[in-house]
């Protein structure tokens, strides 16, 4: 047990039947190459890579972990990891979505997301190495100078080098305004970067010769706080403007962390001691540049939650079919066997259906966000690009927060379905639960996603993305208002969408009177929003399945999962609503001393 089969049927259903991604690509300039034939070929080959190369390394990688050589400051990744990376590069996967001018294949990000879900399901730890490179590439593409794109971006896209993201310091994680790393200008236009960064994923490893660290640091005259942060590219081996690779830079791994999960994804303390670096973007505007990378990474971490949900649910379902325990309450379902399979028991089905609802609904939410990223980049009309961008930016904290929290819930359900065997290492379920835990912590904790959603995306930006999303839900409900077979979903969905709008206004009014109300509401508002968004995608899934050429069983399974979602998961919104309406006082009235 510890299997993984890429969910190709559901991925195709999501891309073609629900989202119409192929039709979108056909009309978006620059995406035309992504025809159905190409998409199908990419999905099939990606599935093989995930199932046959990465999945078999997941458990062994967890058990072996990464090894640090303190004398050489080097890291050895688990057996097979380096070779898998080589295969990934040779197969052209690493540059799948990068622009052709930088050596990529220029395919849509939506397709990259489908690939990423499979990678994360197969081997979350391994997936972190290319994920960081992808983030570094997008920061360089958007904020780098021409020579930097030539010298640094191309080797990232080709997989010759990899990238990192160096934000966190011992005293600052969430609050980057506190960071102390310094950058002094040098006569040749480069900078001497000094400081310590902690928790740096893929900071040192044995996949490639050179590693490009994107480091947040302060110039000598920088203002305090987030307005005084700049972004620097600091290579492991120095690189000149002409691309020549020089001596070892003073950017070294001091130690690696021992962690609860993702053992095969190395987490480094990085020491920069007047290391040579190059500024990326403008002075004191580093955080904006880093946000390009962080937003890419936040959506990507959402997919990690989704991948784990999918893999855990596949194993739990297989186990529930095989394991015989007790009889169904209404009498034996398999009288020829000594007991019935776990699958007959209502509460086991609750857990399996929860996983199915989050996996398939979450897939739609994630791919929808990525599809709008493609629209935001490629649409010809400015207003269409603007609308798509507003939607992506609004949905990013929901994708990240909701899909990772669902990943935790669903990997726990998988363990529970395995009973005591879920606690035993060799069965693999406890690894999923351990690996899932990090996804709600890095790339901004769930609380930070919640603050971003309510504070920035809804309040500060006047809810532009929310308005677009609600009007889309409204249009969908209107379109299907007379469709009897959808009535059980359309009524509750339009009521939930109306309530979402009213609730947002209520919070806005309360926060105007007392800003603490916003912080007190944010967490519940994130979940409330996530559950309503998933309700929208479940209604769309039923409508799309109905109109598709899929089998009657497939259509019925979509309907029954949607019915389960609306009956047993969507009502969670009401608990969040009540918590929000209870106001900030229940959280703030107790004095610090009274906490005990
Ligand atoms: C395995 C691993 C890999 C990582 N990889 C990288 C990497 O590659 N690069 C990198 O730069 N960093 C990386 N990180 C760091 C990670 O992003 C941070 O740990 C994370 O952002 C949280 O920061 P912190 O740990 O300092 O927690 P803190 O900022 O101290 O937060 C502690 C708690 O307080 C809450 N909190 C803080 N502020 C608020 C607020 N305003 N409102 C509500 N709640 C709040 C947080 O949600 C959290 O629950 C990694 C961490 C780990 C463990």
Tab-separated table of N, CA, C and O in Angstrom, residues 3 64 128 159 222:
chain	number	residue	atom	x	y	z
A	3	UNK	N	0.265	3.633	-2.907
A	3	UNK	CA	0.199	3.696	-4.360
A	3	UNK	C	-0.127	5.108	-4.838
A	3	UNK	O	-0.603	5.944	-4.072
A	64	UNK	N	15.465	8.091	4.246
A	64	UNK	CA	16.900	8.410	4.173
A	64	UNK	C	17.161	9.876	4.533
A	64	UNK	O	18.124	10.195	5.223
A	128	UNK	N	9.724	20.214	-4.290
A	128	UNK	CA	10.153	21.529	-3.813
A	128	UNK	C	11.343	22.076	-4.588
A	128	UNK	O	11.500	23.291	-4.715
A	159	UNK	N	17.431	24.080	-16.465
A	159	UNK	CA	17.702	23.115	-15.397
A	159	UNK	C	19.190	22.916	-15.144
A	159	UNK	O	19.585	22.031	-14.393
A	222	UNK	N	18.959	52.452	3.551
A	222	UNK	CA	17.549	52.072	3.352
A	222	UNK	C	16.683	52.527	4.519
A	222	UNK	O	17.110	52.466	5.681
